[in-house]
Amino acid sequence: MRVRFSRGVITIVVVVVVLAVGVSVGLYHLLKRAPKLAVQPEAYCTAVTPEGTIGLDTEQARISATIAAVAARRRLPERAVVIAYATALQESKLSNLGYGDRDSVGVFQQRESQGWGRKKQLMDPVYATNKFFAALVKVKNYRKLPLAEAAQAVQRSAGGYAYAPHEGDAKILAAAFTGRVPRAVHCWYPPAKKTPPPRPRTIEARKQLARALGSTAITSKKRGWLVAAWSVAHAERYAISRVGYSGVTWSNDVELEGWQGGGKAGDRQVELS
């Protein structure tokens, strides 16, 4: 049996075929241009240690670096840093929150009504961290206690059990930001579109580092890597594009992963530019 098609049906088929070809060609050229049209990625940081890897946004990295610096100033053991990180991960996800349950604010969700300080003070991560550690060291045998018990003794939270699941991530962060693991912290942020680009505010960066760490003198390789990690974590805030220490360099280059060899910086000073 022979099937006959009307002119209308044939016309529709031709139009559909032409449209399909047109869409295919257009899609092909669009895909060829895709790299140019791609949305610029957001700033990010990573902490890479033998214990594992954690991805952070730049605020989380800055707060992590601040906690480690305050602990070093107070000459506290790494266990104290781990407890602080686990607490902050549970309370705020390592963010400086301006809100919380009732009057809780800040990294550790401390409450003005409970005597932790005024809200403005609690929103300062350096102040809030110092208050946390001042309370932690008063907990008897806090180094030997299960993490959740030590954290709960400070926070007196309604759900103290919730701190324990963060211990693994807290150990990774502590290894990276205390400087125990070299080259552990890497960040990238989108370069400014201004012409000329903003000048790095290295003097301001060192001043803020001193608020948390006290003396910025490099007295050991571990301390040097703590300062280097702090500097990389704060690079976006202070328009820093390079950090050099111990013969290697971090650069704000999306094409590079981690620290690169060949830098001129020695072991006695962390160089910023």
Coordinates of N, CA, C and O in Angstrom, one line a residue, residues 41-219:
P41 N 34.6 31.2 39.2 CA 34.3 30.5 40.5 C 34.5 31.4 41.7 O 35.2 32.4 41.6
E42 N 33.9 31.0 42.7 CA 34.0 31.8 44.0 C 35.3 31.4 44.7 O 35.9 30.4 44.5
A43 N 35.6 32.3 45.6 CA 36.8 32.1 46.4 C 36.7 30.8 47.3 O 35.6 30.5 47.7
Y44 N 37.8 30.2 47.5 CA 37.7 29.0 48.3 C 39.1 28.7 49.0 O 40.1 29.3 48.6
C45 N 39.1 27.9 50.0 CA 40.3 27.4 50.6 C 40.2 25.9 50.9 O 39.1 25.4 50.9
T46 N 41.4 25.3 51.0 CA 41.5 23.9 51.4 C 42.5 23.7 52.5 O 43.5 24.4 52.5
A47 N 42.3 22.8 53.3 CA 43.3 22.3 54.3 C 43.6 20.9 54.0 O 42.7 20.0 54.1
V48 N 44.8 20.6 53.6 CA 45.2 19.3 53.2 C 46.3 18.7 54.1 O 47.4 19.3 54.3
T49 N 46.0 17.6 54.8 CA 46.9 17.0 55.8 C 46.9 15.5 55.6 O 46.0 15.0 54.9
P50 N 47.8 14.8 56.2 CA 47.7 13.3 56.2 C 46.4 12.8 56.8 O 46.0 11.7 56.4
E51 N 45.8 13.5 57.7 CA 44.6 13.1 58.3 C 43.4 13.2 57.3 O 42.3 12.7 57.6
G52 N 43.5 14.0 56.3 CA 42.4 14.2 55.3 C 42.4 15.6 54.8 O 43.3 16.4 55.0
T53 N 41.4 16.0 54.0 CA 41.3 17.3 53.3 C 39.9 17.9 53.7 O 38.9 17.2 53.7
I54 N 39.9 19.2 53.9 CA 38.7 19.9 54.2 C 38.6 21.1 53.3 O 39.6 21.8 53.1
G55 N 37.4 21.4 52.7 CA 37.2 22.6 51.9 C 36.5 23.6 52.8 O 35.7 23.3 53.6
L56 N 36.9 24.9 52.6 CA 36.4 26.0 53.5 C 36.1 27.2 52.6 O 36.7 27.3 51.5
D57 N 35.2 28.0 53.0 CA 35.1 29.3 52.4 C 36.1 30.2 53.1 O 36.8 29.8 54.1
T58 N 36.3 31.4 52.5 CA 37.4 32.3 53.1 C 37.1 32.8 54.5 O 38.1 32.9 55.3
E59 N 35.9 33.0 54.8 CA 35.6 33.3 56.2 C 35.9 32.2 57.2 O 36.5 32.4 58.2
Q60 N 35.6 31.0 56.8 CA 35.9 29.9 57.7 C 37.4 29.7 57.8 O 37.9 29.4 58.9
A61 N 38.1 30.0 56.7 CA 39.6 29.9 56.8 C 40.2 30.9 57.7 O 41.1 30.7 58.5
R62 N 39.7 32.2 57.6 CA 40.2 33.2 58.4 C 39.9 32.9 59.9 O 40.8 33.2 60.8
I63 N 38.8 32.4 60.2 CA 38.5 32.1 61.6 C 39.3 31.0 62.1 O 39.8 31.0 63.3
S64 N 39.5 30.0 61.3 CA 40.4 28.8 61.6 C 41.8 29.3 62.0 O 42.4 28.9 62.9
A65 N 42.3 30.2 61.1 CA 43.6 30.8 61.3 C 43.7 31.6 62.6 O 44.7 31.5 63.4
T66 N 42.6 32.3 62.9 CA 42.6 33.1 64.1 C 42.6 32.3 65.4 O 43.3 32.6 66.3
I67 N 41.8 31.2 65.4 CA 41.8 30.3 66.5 C 43.2 29.7 66.8 O 43.6 29.7 67.9
A68 N 43.8 29.3 65.7 CA 45.2 28.7 65.9 C 46.2 29.7 66.4 O 47.0 29.4 67.3
A69 N 46.1 31.0 65.9 CA 47.0 32.0 66.4 C 46.8 32.4 67.8 O 47.7 32.5 68.6
V70 N 45.5 32.5 68.3 CA 45.2 32.8 69.7 C 45.7 31.7 70.6 O 46.3 31.9 71.6
A71 N 45.5 30.4 70.1 CA 46.0 29.3 70.9 C 47.5 29.3 71.1 O 48.1 29.1 72.1
A72 N 48.2 29.7 70.0 CA 49.7 29.8 70.0 C 50.1 30.9 71.0 O 51.1 30.7 71.7
R73 N 49.4 32.0 71.0 CA 49.8 33.1 71.9 C 49.6 32.7 73.3 O 50.4 33.1 74.2
R74 N 48.6 31.9 73.6 CA 48.3 31.4 75.0 C 49.1 30.1 75.3 O 49.0 29.6 76.4
R75 N 49.9 29.7 74.3 CA 50.8 28.5 74.5 C 50.0 27.3 74.9 O 50.4 26.5 75.8
L76 N 48.9 27.1 74.2 CA 48.0 25.9 74.4 C 48.4 24.8 73.5 O 48.9 24.9 72.4
P77 N 48.1 23.5 74.0 CA 48.4 22.3 73.2 C 47.4 22.2 72.0 O 46.3 22.8 72.0
E78 N 47.8 21.4 71.1 CA 46.9 21.2 69.9 C 45.5 20.6 70.3 O 44.6 20.9 69.6
R79 N 45.5 19.9 71.4 CA 44.2 19.3 71.9 C 43.2 20.5 72.1 O 42.0 20.3 71.8
A80 N 43.7 21.6 72.7 CA 42.8 22.7 73.0 C 42.3 23.3 71.6 O 41.1 23.7 71.6
V81 N 43.1 23.3 70.6 CA 42.7 23.8 69.3 C 41.6 22.9 68.7 O 40.7 23.4 68.1
V82 N 41.9 21.6 68.8 CA 40.9 20.6 68.3 C 39.5 20.8 69.0 O 38.5 20.9 68.3
I83 N 39.5 21.0 70.3 CA 38.3 21.2 71.0 C 37.6 22.5 70.6 O 36.4 22.6 70.3
A84 N 38.4 23.6 70.4 CA 37.8 24.8 69.9 C 37.2 24.7 68.5 O 36.1 25.2 68.2
Y85 N 37.9 24.0 67.6 CA 37.4 23.9 66.2 C 36.1 23.0 66.2 O 35.1 23.4 65.6
A86 N 36.1 22.0 67.0 CA 34.9 21.1 67.0 C 33.7 21.9 67.6 O 32.5 21.8 67.1
T87 N 33.9 22.8 68.6 CA 32.9 23.6 69.2 C 32.4 24.6 68.1 O 31.2 24.8 67.9
A88 N 33.3 25.3 67.5 CA 32.9 26.3 66.5 C 32.2 25.7 65.3 O 31.3 26.3 64.7
L89 N 32.6 24.5 64.9 CA 31.9 23.8 63.8 C 30.5 23.5 64.1 O 29.6 23.7 63.3
Q90 N 30.3 23.1 65.3 CA 28.9 22.8 65.7 C 28.1 24.1 66.0 O 26.9 24.2 65.5
E91 N 28.7 25.1 66.6 CA 27.9 26.3 67.0 C 27.6 27.2 65.8 O 26.5 27.8 65.7
S92 N 28.6 27.3 64.9 CA 28.4 28.4 63.8 C 28.9 27.9 62.5 O 28.9 28.7 61.5
K93 N 29.4 26.7 62.3 CA 30.1 26.2 61.1 C 31.3 27.1 60.8 O 31.6 27.4 59.7
L94 N 32.0 27.5 61.9 CA 33.1 28.4 61.7 C 32.8 29.7 61.0 O 33.6 30.2 60.2
S95 N 31.7 30.3 61.3 CA 31.3 31.6 60.8 C 31.0 32.6 61.9 O 30.6 32.2 63.0
N96 N 31.2 33.8 61.7 CA 31.0 34.8 62.7 C 29.6 35.4 62.6 O 29.3 36.4 62.0
L97 N 28.7 34.6 63.2 CA 27.2 34.9 63.1 C 26.8 36.0 64.0 O 27.2 36.1 65.1
G98 N 26.0 36.9 63.4 CA 25.4 38.0 64.2 C 24.1 37.7 64.8 O 23.4 38.6 65.3
Y99 N 23.8 36.4 64.9 CA 22.5 36.0 65.4 C 22.6 34.6 66.0 O 23.7 33.9 65.8
G100 N 21.6 34.1 66.7 CA 21.6 32.7 67.2 C 20.5 32.5 68.2 O 19.5 33.3 68.2
D101 N 20.5 31.5 69.0 CA 19.5 31.2 69.9 C 19.5 32.3 71.0 O 20.5 32.5 71.7
R102 N 18.3 33.0 71.2 CA 18.2 34.1 72.1 C 19.3 35.1 71.8 O 19.3 35.7 70.7
D103 N 20.2 35.4 72.7 CA 21.2 36.4 72.5 C 22.6 35.9 72.1 O 23.6 36.5 72.2
S104 N 22.6 34.6 71.6 CA 23.9 34.0 71.2 C 24.4 34.6 69.9 O 23.6 34.8 68.9
V105 N 25.7 34.9 69.8 CA 26.3 35.5 68.6 C 27.7 35.0 68.5 O 28.3 34.4 69.4
G106 N 28.3 35.2 67.3 CA 29.7 34.9 67.1 C 30.0 33.5 66.7 O 29.2 32.7 66.5
V107 N 31.3 33.3 66.7 CA 31.9 32.0 66.3 C 31.4 30.9 67.3 O 31.1 29.8 66.8
F108 N 31.5 31.2 68.5 CA 31.1 30.2 69.6 C 29.7 30.3 70.1 O 29.4 29.7 71.1
Q109 N 29.0 31.2 69.5 CA 27.6 31.5 70.0 C 27.5 31.8 71.5 O 26.7 31.2 72.2
Q110 N 28.4 32.7 71.9 CA 28.4 33.1 73.3 C 27.3 34.1 73.5 O 27.0 34.9 72.7
R111 N 26.9 34.2 74.8 CA 25.7 35.0 75.1 C 26.1 36.2 76.1 O 26.8 35.9 77.1
E112 N 25.7 37.3 75.7 CA 26.0 38.5 76.5 C 25.4 38.3 77.9 O 26.0 38.7 78.9
S113 N 24.2 37.8 77.9 CA 23.4 37.6 79.2 C 24.1 36.6 80.1 O 23.7 36.5 81.3
Q114 N 25.0 35.8 79.6 CA 25.7 34.8 80.4 C 27.1 35.2 80.8 O 27.9 34.4 81.3
G115 N 27.3 36.5 80.6 CA 28.6 37.0 81.1 C 29.8 36.9 80.2 O 30.9 37.1 80.6
W116 N 29.6 36.5 78.9 CA 30.7 36.3 78.0 C 31.3 37.6 77.5 O 32.5 37.7 77.1
G117 N 30.5 38.7 77.6 CA 31.0 40.0 77.1 C 29.9 40.7 76.3 O 28.8 40.2 76.2
R118 N 30.1 41.9 75.9 CA 29.2 42.6 75.1 C 29.1 42.1 73.7 O 30.1 41.5 73.2
K119 N 28.0 42.3 73.0 CA 27.8 41.7 71.7 C 28.9 42.2 70.7 O 29.4 41.4 69.9
K120 N 29.3 43.4 70.8 CA 30.3 43.9 69.9 C 31.6 43.2 70.1 O 32.4 42.8 69.2
Q121 N 31.9 42.9 71.4 CA 33.1 42.1 71.7 C 33.0 40.7 71.2 O 34.0 40.1 70.6
L122 N 31.9 40.1 71.4 CA 31.7 38.7 71.0 C 31.7 38.5 69.5 O 31.9 37.4 69.0
M123 N 31.5 39.6 68.7 CA 31.5 39.5 67.3 C 33.0 39.7 66.8 O 33.2 39.6 65.6
D124 N 33.9 39.8 67.7 CA 35.3 39.9 67.3 C 35.9 38.5 67.6 O 36.0 38.1 68.7
P125 N 36.3 37.8 66.5 CA 36.8 36.4 66.7 C 38.0 36.3 67.6 O 38.1 35.3 68.3
V126 N 38.8 37.3 67.7 CA 40.0 37.2 68.6 C 39.5 37.3 70.0 O 39.9 36.4 70.8
Y127 N 38.6 38.2 70.3 CA 38.1 38.3 71.7 C 37.3 37.0 72.0 O 37.5 36.4 73.1
A128 N 36.4 36.6 71.1 CA 35.6 35.4 71.4 C 36.5 34.1 71.7 O 36.2 33.3 72.5
T129 N 37.5 34.0 70.9 CA 38.4 32.8 71.0 C 39.2 32.9 72.3 O 39.3 31.9 73.0
N130 N 39.6 34.1 72.7 CA 40.3 34.2 74.0 C 39.4 33.8 75.1 O 39.8 33.2 76.1
K131 N 38.1 34.3 75.1 CA 37.2 33.9 76.1 C 36.9 32.4 76.2 O 36.8 31.8 77.3
F132 N 36.8 31.8 75.0 CA 36.6 30.3 75.0 C 37.8 29.6 75.6 O 37.6 28.7 76.5
F133 N 39.0 30.0 75.3 CA 40.2 29.3 75.8 C 40.3 29.6 77.3 O 40.8 28.7 78.1
A134 N 40.0 30.8 77.7 CA 40.1 31.1 79.2 C 39.2 30.2 80.0 O 39.5 29.8 81.1
A135 N 38.0 29.9 79.4 CA 37.1 29.0 80.1 C 37.6 27.5 80.0 O 37.4 26.8 81.0
L136 N 38.1 27.2 78.9 CA 38.5 25.8 78.6 C 39.6 25.4 79.6 O 39.6 24.3 80.2
V137 N 40.6 26.2 79.8 CA 41.8 25.9 80.6 C 41.4 25.7 82.1 O 42.1 25.1 82.9
K138 N 40.2 26.2 82.5 CA 39.7 26.0 83.8 C 39.0 24.7 84.0 O 38.7 24.3 85.2
V139 N 38.8 24.0 82.9 CA 38.1 22.6 83.0 C 39.2 21.6 83.4 O 40.2 21.4 82.7
K140 N 39.0 21.0 84.5 CA 40.0 20.0 85.0 C 40.2 18.9 84.1 O 39.3 18.2 83.6
N141 N 41.5 18.7 83.8 CA 41.9 17.6 82.9 C 41.3 17.6 81.5 O 41.0 16.6 80.9
Y142 N 41.1 18.8 81.0 CA 40.4 18.9 79.7 C 41.1 18.2 78.6 O 40.5 17.7 77.6
R143 N 42.4 18.1 78.7 CA 43.2 17.4 77.6 C 42.8 15.9 77.5 O 42.9 15.3 76.5
K144 N 42.5 15.3 78.7 CA 42.2 13.9 78.7 C 40.7 13.5 78.6 O 40.4 12.4 78.4
L145 N 39.9 14.5 78.7 CA 38.4 14.3 78.7 C 38.0 14.0 77.2 O 38.6 14.5 76.3
P146 N 36.9 13.2 77.0 CA 36.3 13.1 75.7 C 36.0 14.5 75.2 O 35.6 15.4 76.0
L147 N 36.2 14.7 73.9 CA 36.0 16.1 73.4 C 34.7 16.7 73.7 O 34.6 17.9 74.1
A148 N 33.6 15.9 73.6 CA 32.3 16.5 73.9 C 32.1 16.9 75.3 O 31.5 18.0 75.6
E149 N 32.8 16.2 76.2 CA 32.7 16.6 77.6 C 33.4 17.9 77.9 O 33.0 18.8 78.6
A150 N 34.6 18.0 77.3 CA 35.4 19.2 77.5 C 34.7 20.5 76.9 O 34.6 21.5 77.5
A151 N 34.1 20.3 75.7 CA 33.4 21.4 75.0 C 32.2 21.8 75.8 O 31.9 22.9 76.0
Q152 N 31.4 20.8 76.2 CA 30.2 21.0 77.0 C 30.5 21.7 78.3 O 29.7 22.5 78.8
A153 N 31.6 21.4 78.9 CA 31.9 22.1 80.2 C 32.1 23.6 80.0 O 31.9 24.3 80.9
V154 N 32.5 24.0 78.8 CA 32.7 25.4 78.5 C 31.3 26.0 78.0 O 30.9 27.0 78.5
Q155 N 30.7 25.3 77.1 CA 29.5 25.9 76.4 C 28.2 25.7 77.2 O 27.3 26.5 77.1
R156 N 28.1 24.6 78.0 CA 26.9 24.3 78.7 C 25.7 24.4 77.8 O 24.6 25.0 78.0
S157 N 25.8 23.7 76.6 CA 24.8 23.7 75.6 C 23.7 22.7 76.0 O 23.8 21.8 76.8
A158 N 22.5 22.9 75.3 CA 21.4 21.9 75.5 C 21.7 20.6 74.9 O 21.1 19.6 75.4
G159 N 22.6 20.5 74.0 CA 22.9 19.2 73.3 C 24.4 19.0 73.2 O 25.0 19.1 72.1
G160 N 25.1 18.8 74.3 CA 26.5 18.7 74.4 C 27.1 17.6 73.6 O 28.2 17.6 73.2
Y161 N 26.3 16.5 73.4 CA 26.7 15.4 72.6 C 27.1 15.7 71.1 O 27.8 15.0 70.4
A162 N 26.5 16.9 70.7 CA 26.7 17.2 69.2 C 28.1 17.6 68.8 O 28.4 17.7 67.6
Y163 N 29.0 17.9 69.8 CA 30.3 18.3 69.5 C 31.2 17.1 69.0 O 32.1 17.3 68.1
A164 N 30.9 16.0 69.5 CA 31.8 14.8 69.2 C 31.9 14.5 67.7 O 33.0 14.2 67.2
P165 N 30.9 14.5 66.9 CA 31.0 14.2 65.5 C 32.0 15.1 64.7 O 32.4 14.7 63.6
H166 N 32.3 16.2 65.2 CA 33.2 17.2 64.5 C 34.7 16.9 64.8 O 35.5 17.7 64.3
E167 N 35.0 15.9 65.6 CA 36.4 15.8 66.1 C 37.3 15.5 64.9 O 38.4 16.0 64.9
G168 N 36.9 14.7 64.0 CA 37.8 14.3 62.9 C 38.1 15.5 62.0 O 39.3 15.8 61.7
D169 N 37.1 16.3 61.7 CA 37.4 17.6 60.9 C 38.3 18.5 61.7 O 39.1 19.2 61.2
A170 N 38.0 18.6 63.0 CA 38.7 19.5 63.9 C 40.2 19.1 63.9 O 41.1 20.0 64.0
K171 N 40.5 17.9 63.9 CA 41.9 17.4 63.9 C 42.6 17.8 62.6 O 43.8 18.2 62.6
I172 N 41.9 17.7 61.5 CA 42.5 18.1 60.2 C 42.8 19.6 60.2 O 43.9 20.0 59.9
L173 N 41.9 20.4 60.7 CA 42.1 21.9 60.8 C 43.2 22.2 61.7 O 44.1 23.1 61.4
A174 N 43.3 21.5 62.8 CA 44.4 21.8 63.8 C 45.7 21.5 63.2 O 46.7 22.3 63.4
A175 N 45.8 20.4 62.6 CA 47.1 20.0 62.0 C 47.6 21.0 60.9 O 48.8 21.4 60.8
A176 N 46.6 21.6 60.2 CA 46.9 22.5 59.1 C 47.2 23.9 59.6 O 48.3 24.5 59.3
F177 N 46.4 24.5 60.5 CA 46.5 25.9 60.8 C 47.4 26.1 62.0 O 47.9 27.3 62.2
T178 N 47.8 25.1 62.8 CA 48.8 25.3 63.8 C 50.2 25.3 63.2 O 51.2 25.7 63.9
G179 N 50.3 24.9 62.0 CA 51.6 24.8 61.3 C 52.3 23.5 61.5 O 53.4 23.3 61.0
R180 N 51.7 22.6 62.2 CA 52.3 21.3 62.4 C 52.5 20.6 61.0 O 53.6 19.9 60.9
V181 N 51.6 20.7 60.1 CA 51.8 20.2 58.8 C 52.1 21.3 57.8 O 51.3 22.2 57.6
P182 N 53.3 21.4 57.3 CA 53.7 22.5 56.4 C 52.9 22.5 55.1 O 52.3 21.4 54.6
R183 N 52.7 23.6 54.5 CA 52.1 23.8 53.1 C 50.7 23.3 53.1 O 50.2 22.9 52.1
A184 N 50.0 23.3 54.2 CA 48.7 22.6 54.3 C 47.5 23.5 53.8 O 46.5 23.0 53.4
V185 N 47.7 24.8 53.9 CA 46.6 25.7 53.6 C 46.8 26.4 52.3 O 47.8 26.9 52.0
H186 N 45.7 26.2 51.4 CA 45.8 26.9 50.1 C 44.4 27.6 49.9 O 43.4 27.0 50.2
C187 N 44.5 28.8 49.3 CA 43.3 29.5 49.0 C 43.4 30.1 47.7 O 44.5 30.3 47.1
W188 N 42.2 30.5 47.1 CA 42.2 31.3 45.9 C 41.0 32.2 46.0 O 39.9 31.8 46.5
Y189 N 41.2 33.4 45.5 CA 40.1 34.4 45.4 C 40.1 35.1 44.0 O 41.2 35.3 43.4
P190 N 38.9 35.5 43.5 CA 38.9 36.2 42.2 C 39.7 37.5 42.3 O 39.5 38.3 43.2
P191 N 40.6 37.7 41.4 CA 41.4 39.0 41.4 C 40.4 40.2 41.2 O 39.4 40.1 40.5
A192 N 40.8 41.3 41.8 CA 40.0 42.5 41.6 C 40.0 43.0 40.2 O 41.0 42.9 39.4
K193 N 38.8 43.5 39.7 CA 38.7 44.0 38.3 C 39.2 45.4 38.2 O 39.2 46.0 37.1
K194 N 39.6 46.0 39.3 CA 40.0 47.4 39.2 C 41.4 47.5 38.5 O 42.2 46.6 38.5
T195 N 41.6 48.7 37.8 CA 42.8 48.9 37.1 C 43.3 50.3 37.5 O 42.7 51.3 37.3
P196 N 44.5 50.4 38.1 CA 45.4 49.2 38.5 C 44.8 48.4 39.7 O 43.9 49.0 40.4
P197 N 45.2 47.2 39.9 CA 44.7 46.4 41.0 C 45.1 47.0 42.3 O 46.1 47.7 42.4
P198 N 44.3 46.8 43.4 CA 44.7 47.3 44.7 C 46.0 46.8 45.2 O 46.4 45.7 45.0
R199 N 46.7 47.7 45.9 CA 48.0 47.3 46.5 C 47.8 46.5 47.7 O 46.9 46.7 48.5
P200 N 48.6 45.5 47.9 CA 48.5 44.6 49.1 C 48.7 45.4 50.4 O 49.6 46.3 50.5
R201 N 47.8 45.2 51.3 CA 47.9 45.9 52.6 C 48.7 45.0 53.6 O 48.1 44.5 54.6
T202 N 49.9 44.9 53.4 CA 50.7 44.0 54.2 C 50.9 44.5 55.6 O 51.0 43.7 56.6
I203 N 51.1 45.8 55.8 CA 51.3 46.4 57.1 C 50.0 46.1 58.0 O 50.1 45.7 59.1
E204 N 48.9 46.3 57.4 CA 47.6 46.1 58.1 C 47.5 44.6 58.4 O 47.0 44.3 59.5
A205 N 47.9 43.8 57.5 CA 47.8 42.3 57.7 C 48.6 41.9 58.9 O 48.2 41.2 59.8
R206 N 49.9 42.4 59.0 CA 50.8 42.0 60.1 C 50.2 42.6 61.4 O 50.4 41.9 62.5
K207 N 49.6 43.7 61.4 CA 49.0 44.3 62.6 C 47.9 43.5 63.1 O 47.8 43.2 64.3
Q208 N 47.1 43.0 62.2 CA 46.0 42.1 62.7 C 46.4 40.8 63.1 O 45.9 40.2 64.0
L209 N 47.5 40.2 62.5 CA 48.1 39.0 62.9 C 48.6 39.2 64.4 O 48.4 38.3 65.2
A210 N 49.2 40.3 64.6 CA 49.8 40.5 66.0 C 48.7 40.6 67.0 O 48.9 40.2 68.2
R211 N 47.5 41.0 66.7 CA 46.4 41.1 67.6 C 46.1 39.6 68.1 O 45.8 39.4 69.3
A212 N 46.1 38.7 67.2 CA 45.8 37.3 67.6 C 47.0 36.6 68.2 O 46.9 35.8 69.2
L213 N 48.2 36.7 67.5 CA 49.3 35.9 67.9 C 50.3 36.6 68.9 O 51.1 35.9 69.5
G214 N 50.2 37.9 69.0 CA 51.2 38.6 69.9 C 52.4 38.9 69.0 O 52.3 39.4 67.9
S215 N 53.5 38.4 69.5 CA 54.8 38.6 68.7 C 54.7 37.8 67.4 O 54.3 36.6 67.4
T216 N 55.0 38.4 66.3 CA 55.0 37.7 65.0 C 56.4 37.2 64.6 O 56.6 36.7 63.5
A217 N 57.3 37.2 65.6 CA 58.7 36.7 65.3 C 58.6 35.2 65.0 O 57.8 34.5 65.7
I218 N 59.4 34.7 64.1 CA 59.4 33.3 63.7 C 60.4 32.6 64.5 O 61.6 32.8 64.3
T219 N 60.0 31.9 65.5 CA 60.9 31.2 66.5 C 61.1 29.7 66.2 O 61.9 29.0 66.8

